[in-house]
GROMACS .gro file of C-alpha atoms in nm:
model
   79
    1MET     CA    1   0.000   0.000   0.000
    2ASP     CA    2   0.120   0.353  -0.073
    3ILE     CA    3   0.016   0.689   0.065
    4ALA     CA    4  -0.142   0.874  -0.229
    5SER     CA    5  -0.026   1.220  -0.120
    6LEU     CA    6   0.335   1.100  -0.139
    7THR     CA    7   0.331   0.939  -0.484
    8THR     CA    8   0.148   0.916  -0.817
    9PRO     CA    9  -0.050   0.633  -0.975
   10GLU     CA   10   0.215   0.607  -1.246
   11ALA     CA   11   0.492   0.567  -0.988
   12VAL     CA   12   0.295   0.303  -0.796
   13LEU     CA   13   0.248   0.095  -1.112
   14SER     CA   14   0.590   0.161  -1.266
   15ASN     CA   15   0.713  -0.193  -1.188
   16TYR     CA   16   0.371  -0.350  -1.251
   17PRO     CA   17   0.269  -0.251  -1.606
   18HIS     CA   18  -0.012  -0.507  -1.630
   19HIS     CA   19  -0.171  -0.436  -1.290
   20SER     CA   20  -0.466  -0.214  -1.202
   21LEU     CA   21  -0.483   0.025  -0.906
   22ILE     CA   22  -0.750   0.097  -0.646
   23GLU     CA   23  -0.765   0.353  -0.369
   24PHE     CA   24  -0.928   0.380  -0.028
   25THR     CA   25  -0.879   0.617   0.260
   26ALA     CA   26  -0.691   0.545   0.578
   27GLY     CA   27  -1.018   0.629   0.752
   28ILE     CA   28  -1.189   0.334   0.583
   29ALA     CA   29  -0.912   0.102   0.700
   30ARG     CA   30  -0.935   0.240   1.054
   31LYS     CA   31  -1.315   0.212   1.053
   32GLU     CA   32  -1.274  -0.160   0.981
   33GLY     CA   33  -1.031  -0.202   1.271
   34GLY     CA   34  -0.705  -0.168   1.079
   35ILE     CA   35  -0.401   0.014   1.206
   36VAL     CA   36  -0.232   0.225   0.937
   37VAL     CA   37   0.146   0.238   0.975
   38ARG     CA   38   0.393   0.431   0.762
   39ASP     CA   39   0.662   0.191   0.639
   40PRO     CA   40   0.890   0.382   0.402
   41LEU     CA   41   1.126   0.171   0.195
   42PRO     CA   42   1.453   0.290   0.037
   43ASP     CA   43   1.299   0.277  -0.312
   44ASN     CA   44   0.942   0.364  -0.203
   45PRO     CA   45   0.910   0.639   0.059
   46SER     CA   46   0.528   0.633   0.027
   47HIS     CA   47   0.496   0.269   0.140
   48ALA     CA   48   0.260   0.192   0.430
   49LEU     CA   49   0.100  -0.111   0.596
   50ILE     CA   50  -0.244  -0.190   0.730
   51CYS     CA   51  -0.214  -0.416   1.032
   52GLY     CA   52  -0.490  -0.600   1.210
   53LYS     CA   53  -0.531  -0.617   1.585
   54ASN     CA   54  -0.512  -0.997   1.606
   55PRO     CA   55  -0.194  -1.174   1.725
   56GLU     CA   56  -0.073  -1.227   1.367
   57GLY     CA   57  -0.119  -0.858   1.286
   58ARG     CA   58  -0.336  -0.936   0.984
   59LEU     CA   59  -0.676  -0.815   0.878
   60THR     CA   60  -0.953  -1.071   0.882
   61LYS     CA   61  -1.109  -1.173   0.551
   62SER     CA   62  -1.420  -0.981   0.654
   63GLN     CA   63  -1.222  -0.664   0.724
   64ALA     CA   64  -1.034  -0.692   0.394
   65LYS     CA   65  -1.360  -0.749   0.204
   66LYS     CA   66  -1.521  -0.438   0.358
   67ILE     CA   67  -1.217  -0.228   0.266
   68GLN     CA   68  -1.226  -0.370  -0.087
   69GLN     CA   69  -1.596  -0.287  -0.119
   70SER     CA   70  -1.524   0.074  -0.019
   71SER     CA   71  -1.239   0.110  -0.270
   72MET     CA   72  -1.248   0.299  -0.599
   73TRP     CA   73  -1.065   0.223  -0.922
   74VAL     CA   74  -0.785   0.464  -1.007
   75ILE     CA   75  -0.654   0.268  -1.306
   76LEU     CA   76  -0.834  -0.035  -1.446
   77LYS     CA   77  -0.648  -0.241  -1.704
   78THR     CA   78  -0.825  -0.504  -1.906
   79PRO     CA   79  -0.670  -0.854  -1.920
   0.00000   0.00000   0.00000
């Protein structure tokens, strides 16, 4: 996941030319119980994580599905 205000759609997909891109707000992730954590990488300063509150630190399938349902397409590529 990347923080939109720190990057561009083109930069996000630069290494993934055949992928599509969706967006959702950090507020949506938090509403579903996720914890949004900045996780800058040397080659991607906009990188972030969404962690769950369970012992594994993962979102449940239900949480992920609700976030997905609240997402919007930024770039949709056809197969």
